[in-house]
Tab-separated table of C-alpha atoms and ligand atoms in Angstrom:
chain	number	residue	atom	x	y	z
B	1	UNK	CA	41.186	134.397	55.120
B	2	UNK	CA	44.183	132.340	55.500
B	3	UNK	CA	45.470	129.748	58.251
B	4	UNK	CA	47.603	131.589	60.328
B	5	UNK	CA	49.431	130.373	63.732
B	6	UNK	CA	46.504	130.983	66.235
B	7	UNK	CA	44.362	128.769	63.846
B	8	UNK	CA	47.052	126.215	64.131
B	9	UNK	CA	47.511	126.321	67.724
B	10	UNK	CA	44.009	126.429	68.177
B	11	UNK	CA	43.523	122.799	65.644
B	12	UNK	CA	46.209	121.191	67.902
B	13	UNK	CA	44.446	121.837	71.026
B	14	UNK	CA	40.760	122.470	70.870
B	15	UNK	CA	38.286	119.873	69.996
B	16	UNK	CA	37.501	119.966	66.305
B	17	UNK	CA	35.411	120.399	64.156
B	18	UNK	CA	35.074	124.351	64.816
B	19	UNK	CA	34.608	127.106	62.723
B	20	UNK	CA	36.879	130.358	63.348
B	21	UNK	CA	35.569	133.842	61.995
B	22	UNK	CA	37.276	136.870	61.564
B	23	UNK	CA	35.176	139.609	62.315
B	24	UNK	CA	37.660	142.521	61.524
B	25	UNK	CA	37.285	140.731	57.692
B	26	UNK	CA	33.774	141.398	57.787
B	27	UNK	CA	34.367	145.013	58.673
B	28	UNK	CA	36.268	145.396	55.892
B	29	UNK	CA	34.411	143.287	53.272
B	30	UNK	CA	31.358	145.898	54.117
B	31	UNK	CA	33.700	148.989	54.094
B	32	UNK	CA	35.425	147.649	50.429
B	33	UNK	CA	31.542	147.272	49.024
B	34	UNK	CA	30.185	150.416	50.391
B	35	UNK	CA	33.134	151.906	48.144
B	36	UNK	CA	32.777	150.160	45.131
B	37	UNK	CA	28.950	150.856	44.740
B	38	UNK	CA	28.811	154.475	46.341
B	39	UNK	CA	25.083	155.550	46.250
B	40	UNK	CA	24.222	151.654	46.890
B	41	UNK	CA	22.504	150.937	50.605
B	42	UNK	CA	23.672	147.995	51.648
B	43	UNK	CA	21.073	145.514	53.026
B	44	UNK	CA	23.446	141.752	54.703
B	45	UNK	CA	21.160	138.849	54.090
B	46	UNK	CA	21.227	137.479	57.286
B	47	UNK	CA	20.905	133.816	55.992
B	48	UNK	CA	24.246	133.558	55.386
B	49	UNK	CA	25.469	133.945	58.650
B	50	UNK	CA	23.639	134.972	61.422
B	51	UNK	CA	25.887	134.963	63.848
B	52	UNK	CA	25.764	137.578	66.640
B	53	UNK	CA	28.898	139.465	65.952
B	54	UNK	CA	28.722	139.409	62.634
B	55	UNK	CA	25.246	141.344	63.112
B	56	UNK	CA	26.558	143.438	65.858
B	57	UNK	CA	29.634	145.058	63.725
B	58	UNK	CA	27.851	145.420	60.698
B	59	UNK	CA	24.870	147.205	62.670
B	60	UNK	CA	27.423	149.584	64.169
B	61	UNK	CA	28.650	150.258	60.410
B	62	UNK	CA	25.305	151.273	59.701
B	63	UNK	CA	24.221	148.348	57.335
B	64	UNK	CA	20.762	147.117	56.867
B	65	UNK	CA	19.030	143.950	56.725
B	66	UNK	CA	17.633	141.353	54.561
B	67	UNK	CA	15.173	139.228	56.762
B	68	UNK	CA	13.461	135.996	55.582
B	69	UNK	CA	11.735	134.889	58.695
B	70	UNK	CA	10.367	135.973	62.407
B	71	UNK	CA	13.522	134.573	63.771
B	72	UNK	CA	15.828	137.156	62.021
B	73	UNK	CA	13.648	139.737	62.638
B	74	UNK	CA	13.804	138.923	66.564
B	75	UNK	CA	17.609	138.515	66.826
B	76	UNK	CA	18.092	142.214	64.988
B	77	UNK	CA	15.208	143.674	67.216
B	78	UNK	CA	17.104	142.379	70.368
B	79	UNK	CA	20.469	144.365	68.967
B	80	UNK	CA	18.585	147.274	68.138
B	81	UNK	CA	18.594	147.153	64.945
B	82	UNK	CA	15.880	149.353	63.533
B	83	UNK	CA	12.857	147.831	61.707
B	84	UNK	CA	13.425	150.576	58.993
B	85	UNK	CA	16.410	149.286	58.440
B	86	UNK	CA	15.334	145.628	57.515
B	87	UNK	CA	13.408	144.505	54.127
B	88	UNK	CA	11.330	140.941	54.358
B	89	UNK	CA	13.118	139.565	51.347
B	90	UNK	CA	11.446	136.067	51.377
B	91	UNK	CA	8.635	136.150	48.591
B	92	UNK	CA	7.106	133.117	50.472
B	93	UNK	CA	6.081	133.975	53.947
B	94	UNK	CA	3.327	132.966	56.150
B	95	UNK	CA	0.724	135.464	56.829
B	96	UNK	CA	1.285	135.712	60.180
B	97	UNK	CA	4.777	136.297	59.809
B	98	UNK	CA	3.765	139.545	57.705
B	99	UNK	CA	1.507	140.864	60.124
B	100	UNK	CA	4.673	140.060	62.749
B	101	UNK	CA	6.423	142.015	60.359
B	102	UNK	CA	4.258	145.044	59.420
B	103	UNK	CA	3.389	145.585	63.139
B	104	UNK	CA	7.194	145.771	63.973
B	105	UNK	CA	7.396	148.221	61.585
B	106	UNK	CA	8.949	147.341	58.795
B	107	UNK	CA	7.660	148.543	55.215
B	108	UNK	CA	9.605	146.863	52.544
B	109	UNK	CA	7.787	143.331	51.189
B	110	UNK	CA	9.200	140.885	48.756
B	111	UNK	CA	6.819	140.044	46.421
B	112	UNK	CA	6.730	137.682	42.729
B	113	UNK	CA	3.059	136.216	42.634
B	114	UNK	CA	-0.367	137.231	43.091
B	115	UNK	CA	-1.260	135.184	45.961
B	116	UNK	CA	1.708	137.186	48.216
B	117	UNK	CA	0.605	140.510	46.865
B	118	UNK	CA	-3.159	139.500	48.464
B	119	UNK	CA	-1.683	138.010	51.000
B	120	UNK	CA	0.617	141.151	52.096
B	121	UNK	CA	-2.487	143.602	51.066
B	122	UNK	CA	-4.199	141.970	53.572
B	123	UNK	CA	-1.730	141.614	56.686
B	124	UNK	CA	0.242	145.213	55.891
B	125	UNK	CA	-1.870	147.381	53.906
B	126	UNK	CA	-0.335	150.183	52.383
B	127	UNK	CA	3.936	148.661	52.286
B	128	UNK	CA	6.145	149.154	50.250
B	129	UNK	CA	6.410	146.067	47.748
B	130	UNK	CA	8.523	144.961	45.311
B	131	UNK	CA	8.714	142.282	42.821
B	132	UNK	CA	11.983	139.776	41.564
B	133	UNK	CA	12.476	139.216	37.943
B	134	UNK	CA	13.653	135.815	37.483
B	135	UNK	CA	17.036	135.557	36.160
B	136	UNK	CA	19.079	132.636	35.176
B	137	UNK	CA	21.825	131.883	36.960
B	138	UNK	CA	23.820	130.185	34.761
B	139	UNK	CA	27.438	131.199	36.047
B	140	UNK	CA	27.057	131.033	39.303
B	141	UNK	CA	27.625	127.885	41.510
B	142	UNK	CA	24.844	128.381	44.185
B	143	UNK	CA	21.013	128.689	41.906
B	144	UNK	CA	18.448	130.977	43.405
B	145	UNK	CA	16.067	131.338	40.092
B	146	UNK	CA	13.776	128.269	39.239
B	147	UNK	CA	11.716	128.574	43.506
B	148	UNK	CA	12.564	132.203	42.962
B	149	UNK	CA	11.148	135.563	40.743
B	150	UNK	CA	9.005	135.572	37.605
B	151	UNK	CA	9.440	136.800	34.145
B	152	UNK	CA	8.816	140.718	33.005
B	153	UNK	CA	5.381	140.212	31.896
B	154	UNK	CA	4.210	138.743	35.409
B	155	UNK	CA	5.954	140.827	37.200
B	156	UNK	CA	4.622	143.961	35.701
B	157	UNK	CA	1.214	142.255	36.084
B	158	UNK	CA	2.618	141.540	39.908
B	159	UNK	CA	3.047	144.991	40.475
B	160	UNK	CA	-0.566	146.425	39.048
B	161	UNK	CA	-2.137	143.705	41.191
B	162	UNK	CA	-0.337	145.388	44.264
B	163	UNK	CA	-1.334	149.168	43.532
B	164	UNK	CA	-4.757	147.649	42.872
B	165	UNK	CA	-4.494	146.363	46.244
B	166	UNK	CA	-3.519	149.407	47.999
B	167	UNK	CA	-0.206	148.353	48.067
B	168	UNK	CA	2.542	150.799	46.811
B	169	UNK	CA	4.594	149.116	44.032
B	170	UNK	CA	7.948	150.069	44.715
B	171	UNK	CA	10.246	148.397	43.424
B	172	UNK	CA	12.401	145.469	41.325
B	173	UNK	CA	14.696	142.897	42.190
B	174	UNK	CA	16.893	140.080	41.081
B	175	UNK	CA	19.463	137.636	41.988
B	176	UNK	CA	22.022	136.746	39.586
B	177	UNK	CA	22.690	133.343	41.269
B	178	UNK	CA	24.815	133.571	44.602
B	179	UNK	CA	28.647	133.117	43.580
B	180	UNK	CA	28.137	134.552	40.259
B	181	UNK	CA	31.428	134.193	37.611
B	182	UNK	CA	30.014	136.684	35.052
B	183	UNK	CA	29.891	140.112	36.364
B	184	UNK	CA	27.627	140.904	33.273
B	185	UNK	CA	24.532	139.024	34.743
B	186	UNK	CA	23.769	142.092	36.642
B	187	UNK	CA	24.107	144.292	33.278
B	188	UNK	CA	21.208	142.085	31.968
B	189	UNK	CA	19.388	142.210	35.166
B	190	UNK	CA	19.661	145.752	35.376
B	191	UNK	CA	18.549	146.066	31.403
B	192	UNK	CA	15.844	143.571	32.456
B	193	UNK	CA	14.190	145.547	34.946
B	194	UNK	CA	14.536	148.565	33.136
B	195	UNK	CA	11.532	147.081	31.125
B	196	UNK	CA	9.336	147.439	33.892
B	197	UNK	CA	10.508	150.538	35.421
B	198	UNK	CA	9.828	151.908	31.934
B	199	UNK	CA	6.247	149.809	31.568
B	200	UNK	CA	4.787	150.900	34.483
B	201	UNK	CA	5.544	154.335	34.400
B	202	UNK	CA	3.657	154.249	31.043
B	203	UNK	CA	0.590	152.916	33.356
B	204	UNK	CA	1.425	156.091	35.692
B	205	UNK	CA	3.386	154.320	38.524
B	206	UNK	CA	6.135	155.322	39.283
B	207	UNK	CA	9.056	152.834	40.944
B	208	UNK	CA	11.517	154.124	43.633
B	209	UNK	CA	13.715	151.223	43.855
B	210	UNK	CA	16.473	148.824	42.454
B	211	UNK	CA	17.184	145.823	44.429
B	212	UNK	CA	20.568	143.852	42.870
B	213	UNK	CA	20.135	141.218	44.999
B	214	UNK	CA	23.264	139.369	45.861
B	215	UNK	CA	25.859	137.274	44.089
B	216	UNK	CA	29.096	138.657	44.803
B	217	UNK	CA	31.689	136.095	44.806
B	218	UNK	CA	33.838	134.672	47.080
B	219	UNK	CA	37.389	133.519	46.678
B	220	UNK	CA	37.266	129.605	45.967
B	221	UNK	CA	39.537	127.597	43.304
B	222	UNK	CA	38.173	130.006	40.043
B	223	UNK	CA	39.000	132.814	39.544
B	224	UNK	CA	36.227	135.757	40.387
B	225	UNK	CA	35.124	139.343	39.301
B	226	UNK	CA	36.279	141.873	42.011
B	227	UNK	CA	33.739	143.923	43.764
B	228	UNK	CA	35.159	146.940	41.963
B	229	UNK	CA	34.696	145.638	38.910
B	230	UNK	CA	31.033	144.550	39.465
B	231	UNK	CA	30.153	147.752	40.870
B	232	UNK	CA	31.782	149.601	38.228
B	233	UNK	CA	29.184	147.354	35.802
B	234	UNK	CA	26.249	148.231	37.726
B	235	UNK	CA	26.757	151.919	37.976
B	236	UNK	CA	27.625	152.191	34.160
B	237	UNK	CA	24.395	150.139	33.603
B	238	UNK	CA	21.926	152.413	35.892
B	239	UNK	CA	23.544	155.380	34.082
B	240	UNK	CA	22.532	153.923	30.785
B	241	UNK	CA	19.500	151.707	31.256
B	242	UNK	CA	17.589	153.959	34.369
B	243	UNK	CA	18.748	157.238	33.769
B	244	UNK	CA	15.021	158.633	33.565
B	245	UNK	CA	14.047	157.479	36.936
B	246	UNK	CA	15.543	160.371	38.805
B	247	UNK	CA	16.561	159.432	42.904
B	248	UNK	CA	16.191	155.795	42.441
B	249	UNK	CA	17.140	154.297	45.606
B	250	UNK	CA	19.134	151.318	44.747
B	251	UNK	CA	19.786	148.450	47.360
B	252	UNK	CA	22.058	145.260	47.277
B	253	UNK	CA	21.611	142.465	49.735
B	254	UNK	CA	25.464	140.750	50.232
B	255	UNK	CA	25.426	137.608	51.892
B	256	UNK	CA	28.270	135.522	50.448
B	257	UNK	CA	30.960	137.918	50.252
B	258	UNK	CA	30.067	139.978	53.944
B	259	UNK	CA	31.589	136.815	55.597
B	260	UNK	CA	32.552	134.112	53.174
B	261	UNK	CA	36.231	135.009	53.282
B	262	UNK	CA	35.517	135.398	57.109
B	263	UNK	CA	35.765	131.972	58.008
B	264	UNK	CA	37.839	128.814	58.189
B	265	UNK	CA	35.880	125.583	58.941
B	266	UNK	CA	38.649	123.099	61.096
B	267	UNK	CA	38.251	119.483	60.719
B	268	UNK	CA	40.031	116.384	61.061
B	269	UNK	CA	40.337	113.413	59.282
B	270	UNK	CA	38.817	110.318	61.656
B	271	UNK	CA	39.054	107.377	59.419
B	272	UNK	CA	41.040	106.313	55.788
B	273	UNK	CA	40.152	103.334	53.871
B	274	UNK	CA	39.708	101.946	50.911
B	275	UNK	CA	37.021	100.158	48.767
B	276	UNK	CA	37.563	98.139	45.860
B	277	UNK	CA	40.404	100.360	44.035
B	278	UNK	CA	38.607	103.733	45.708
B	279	UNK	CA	40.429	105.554	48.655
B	280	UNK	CA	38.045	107.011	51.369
B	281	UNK	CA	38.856	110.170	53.627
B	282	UNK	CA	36.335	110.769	56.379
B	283	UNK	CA	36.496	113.636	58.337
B	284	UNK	CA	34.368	115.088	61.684
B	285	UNK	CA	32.494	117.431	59.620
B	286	UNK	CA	30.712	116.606	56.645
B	287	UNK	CA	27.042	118.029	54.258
B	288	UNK	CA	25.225	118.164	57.858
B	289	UNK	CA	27.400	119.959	59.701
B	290	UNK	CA	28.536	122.703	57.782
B	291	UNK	CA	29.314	121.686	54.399
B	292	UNK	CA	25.534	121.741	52.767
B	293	UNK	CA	26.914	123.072	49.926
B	294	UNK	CA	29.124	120.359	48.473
B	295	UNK	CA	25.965	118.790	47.825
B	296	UNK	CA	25.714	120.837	44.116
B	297	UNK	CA	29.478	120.427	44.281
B	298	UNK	CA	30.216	123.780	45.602
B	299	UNK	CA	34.235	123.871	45.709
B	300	UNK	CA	36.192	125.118	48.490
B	301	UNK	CA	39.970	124.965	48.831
B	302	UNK	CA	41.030	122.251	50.934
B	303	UNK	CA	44.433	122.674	53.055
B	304	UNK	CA	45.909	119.610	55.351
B	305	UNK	CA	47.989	121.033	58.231
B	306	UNK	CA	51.439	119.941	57.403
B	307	UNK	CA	51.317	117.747	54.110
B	308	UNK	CA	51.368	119.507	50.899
B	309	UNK	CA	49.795	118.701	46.977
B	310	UNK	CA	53.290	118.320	45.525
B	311	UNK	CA	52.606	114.391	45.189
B	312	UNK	CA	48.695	113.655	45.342
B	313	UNK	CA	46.255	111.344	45.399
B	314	UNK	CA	42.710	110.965	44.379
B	315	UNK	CA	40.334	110.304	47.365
B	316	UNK	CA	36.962	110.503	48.126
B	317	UNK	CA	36.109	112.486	51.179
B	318	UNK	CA	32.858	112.472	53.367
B	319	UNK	CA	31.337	113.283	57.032
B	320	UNK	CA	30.809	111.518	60.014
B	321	UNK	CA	27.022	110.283	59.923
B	322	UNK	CA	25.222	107.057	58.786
B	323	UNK	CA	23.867	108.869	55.472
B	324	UNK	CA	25.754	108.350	51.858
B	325	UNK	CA	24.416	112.103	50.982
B	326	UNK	CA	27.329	113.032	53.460
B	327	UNK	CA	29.512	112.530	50.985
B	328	UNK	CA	31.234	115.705	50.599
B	329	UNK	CA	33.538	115.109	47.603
B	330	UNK	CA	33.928	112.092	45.335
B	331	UNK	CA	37.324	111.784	43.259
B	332	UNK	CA	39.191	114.430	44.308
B	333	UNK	CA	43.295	115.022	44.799
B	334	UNK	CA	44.696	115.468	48.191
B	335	UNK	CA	48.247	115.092	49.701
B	336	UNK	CA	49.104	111.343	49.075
B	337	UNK	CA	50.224	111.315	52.521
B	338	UNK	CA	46.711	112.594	54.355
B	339	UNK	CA	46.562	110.510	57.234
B	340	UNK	CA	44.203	109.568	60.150
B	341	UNK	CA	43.846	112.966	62.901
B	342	UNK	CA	45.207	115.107	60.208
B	343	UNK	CA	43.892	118.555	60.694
B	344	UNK	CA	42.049	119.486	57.864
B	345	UNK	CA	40.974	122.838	56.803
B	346	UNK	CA	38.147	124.545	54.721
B	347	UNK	CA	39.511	128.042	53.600
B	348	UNK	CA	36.381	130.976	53.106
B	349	UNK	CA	33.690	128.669	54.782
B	350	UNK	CA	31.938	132.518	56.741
B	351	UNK	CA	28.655	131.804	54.624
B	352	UNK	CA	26.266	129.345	54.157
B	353	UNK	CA	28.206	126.945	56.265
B	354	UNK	CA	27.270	126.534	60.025
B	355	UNK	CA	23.660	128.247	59.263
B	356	UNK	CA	22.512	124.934	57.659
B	357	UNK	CA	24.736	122.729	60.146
B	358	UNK	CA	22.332	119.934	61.960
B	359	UNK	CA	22.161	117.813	64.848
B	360	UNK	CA	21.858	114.729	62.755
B	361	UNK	CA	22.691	111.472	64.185
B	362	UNK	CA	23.109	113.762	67.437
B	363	UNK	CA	26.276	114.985	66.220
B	364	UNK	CA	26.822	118.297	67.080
B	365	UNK	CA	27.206	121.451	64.498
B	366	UNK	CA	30.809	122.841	64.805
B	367	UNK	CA	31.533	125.362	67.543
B	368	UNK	CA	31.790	129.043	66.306
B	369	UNK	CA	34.553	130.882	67.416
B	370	UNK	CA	35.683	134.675	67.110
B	371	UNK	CA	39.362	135.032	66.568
B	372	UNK	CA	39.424	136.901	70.143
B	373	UNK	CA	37.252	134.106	71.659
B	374	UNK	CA	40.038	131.533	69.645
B	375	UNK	CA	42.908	133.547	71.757
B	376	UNK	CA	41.065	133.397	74.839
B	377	UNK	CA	40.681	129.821	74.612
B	378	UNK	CA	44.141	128.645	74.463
B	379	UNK	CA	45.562	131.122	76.248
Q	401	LIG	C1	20.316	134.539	49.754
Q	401	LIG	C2	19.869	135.850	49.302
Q	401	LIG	C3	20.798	136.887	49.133
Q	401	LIG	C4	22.282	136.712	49.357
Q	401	LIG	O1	22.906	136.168	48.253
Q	401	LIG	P1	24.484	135.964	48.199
Q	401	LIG	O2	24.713	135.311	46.893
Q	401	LIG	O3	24.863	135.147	49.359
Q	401	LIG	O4	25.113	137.314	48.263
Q	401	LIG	C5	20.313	138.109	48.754
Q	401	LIG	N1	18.996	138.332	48.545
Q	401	LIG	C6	18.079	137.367	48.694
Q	401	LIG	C7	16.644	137.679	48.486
Q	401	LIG	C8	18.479	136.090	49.067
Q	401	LIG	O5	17.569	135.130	49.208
């Protein structure tokens, strides 16, 4: 998504910092996926923006949902988004939260230990479950492996433990690491879980489903697989790796790119100093209100309204509060000439941005405004 004049206008005249999303981008982010990966359902993990019209247009394009909590599950029931429509994608829930869950109706359980397959057996007998193969996620700039999925062995074992339990073993998933570089990690994830497809149909069970997880990237300062080119990988490597398992449903759960090029986060620089021979830039937004993922030194492009990089500097830039962790890059180049109340813009901030924004140090997260809510405002 780029700057255009309404953001501009908007920077110059409405209290800052705010984030502005671009809902039509979403539309089209889900459309452009739905083509490259035809036969794929397409299941928005909600975590990575769970804003209200960002659920409301993909609902009306007939998406489904990737749920981690009770909260998610209440803000889609309240749209009326169908419960057969969501999967509970967390494989670490509270027990209560299944039963929540199961009673709601939903039917498809995340699963990669024993404990959760007892613990789902007992609070929604009879779901559909299925288990995450670790993978690593080298190549990607966001880690979910490590707190997530367990190797092939386990989750084979994973599985038997469920149809011992009543449960129906359904399925495997993985996660490639969100903002993957290597569009092959889902070729080995694919090959991966063909192992257990193939195990347990030895051991008579049969599995209905591939989950892929998420991953896709999102434009930042590397250069990234298209969605084309990943789904082109993925349907080459079902063809080759699953082509026994006849009507295998096959789900992916998008967070990252539905609505990371749906955003621009608007800041502006409130103080510039210096100490000892380093340059400080500190801006109204920083790692607790909005930009979490710096911390692991997550890059997003950086534009200041009105200066340009032909003759930079190297600054170190952080947020507003009285924490050192909200330091948001250290020894990085910016316009020479950034100044204090510069406007300063985060390009493709949609995901994973104001979802983990606090109230720390009672500052405010940033607004969240619609492009039509943007042109309302400064009308
Ligand atoms: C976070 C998450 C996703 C979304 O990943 P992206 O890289 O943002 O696309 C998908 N599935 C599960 C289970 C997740 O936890």
């Amino acid at each position: 998504m780029e700057v255009n004049d309404l953001i501009r206008e908007a920077a110059k005249k409405i209290e800052t910092p705010f984030l502005v999303l671009d809902i039509e981008q979403v539309k089209k982010n889900y459309l452009r996926l739905k083509e490259s990966m035809k036969n794929v359902e397409i299941f928005y993990a909600v975590k990575a923006n769970s804003h209200i019209e960002i659920l409301k247009v993909l609902r009306d394009l007939g998406s489904s949902f990737d749920v981690a909590s009770v909260g998610e599950i209440n803000k889609l029931l309240s749209l009326g988004v169908s419960p057969k429509k969501m999967s509970f994608g967390n494989p670490i829930k509270k027990e209560k939260d299944i039963a929540y869950a199961w009673e709601v109706g939903i039917e498809y359980f995340s699963v990669d230990s024993e404990m959760e397959v007892e613990k789902v057996a007992r609070n929604a007998p009879g779901s559909k479950v299925y288990a995450r193969i670790a993978t690593s996620s080298s190549d990607s700039d966001w880690p979910l492996s490590g707190k997530f999925g367990t190797d092939i062995d386990h989750v084979i074992s994973i599985l038997n433990w469920a149809n011992r339990h009543g449960l129906k073993p359904f399925g495997v998933s993985f996660h490639v690491g969100s903002q993957s570089y290597n569009k092959y990690k889902w070729q080995e994830a694919i090959l991966e879980s063909s192992v257990v497809f193939n195990k347990l149909l030895k051991n008579g069970i049969e599995l209905k489903m591939l989950n892929l997880g998420g991953g896709i990237p999102v434009q930042h300062t590397k250069p990234i697989p298209t969605v084309e080119e990943i789904g082109e990988i993925v349907d080459d490597s079902i063809q080759e790796y699953l082509w026994k398992h006849k009507n295998l449903m096959v789900i992916t759960e998008p967070g990252r790119s539905m609505v990371g090029d749906a955003g621009i986060l608007v800041s502006k620089v409130i103080l510039k100093s210096r100490k000892g021979s380093k340059k400080w830039i500190y801006l109204d937004v920083g790692v607790f209100h909005g930009l979490m993922e710096t911390i692991e030194n997550f890059q997003y492009e950086i534009q200041i309204e009105g200066k340009n990089y032909d003759k930079t500097d190297v600054f170190t830039i952080a947020g507003p509060t009285c924490d050192s962790v909200d330091t948001i890059y250290e020894d990085i180049l910016l316009p020479a000439n950034i100044d204090y109340n510069d406007i300063v813009y985060f390009i493709n901030t949609g995901a994973y941005t104001v979802e983990y924004a606090a109230h720390f140090n009672g500052i405010e997260p940033p607004k969240v405004y619609t492009i039509d809510e943007l042109k309302e405002l400064i009308r």
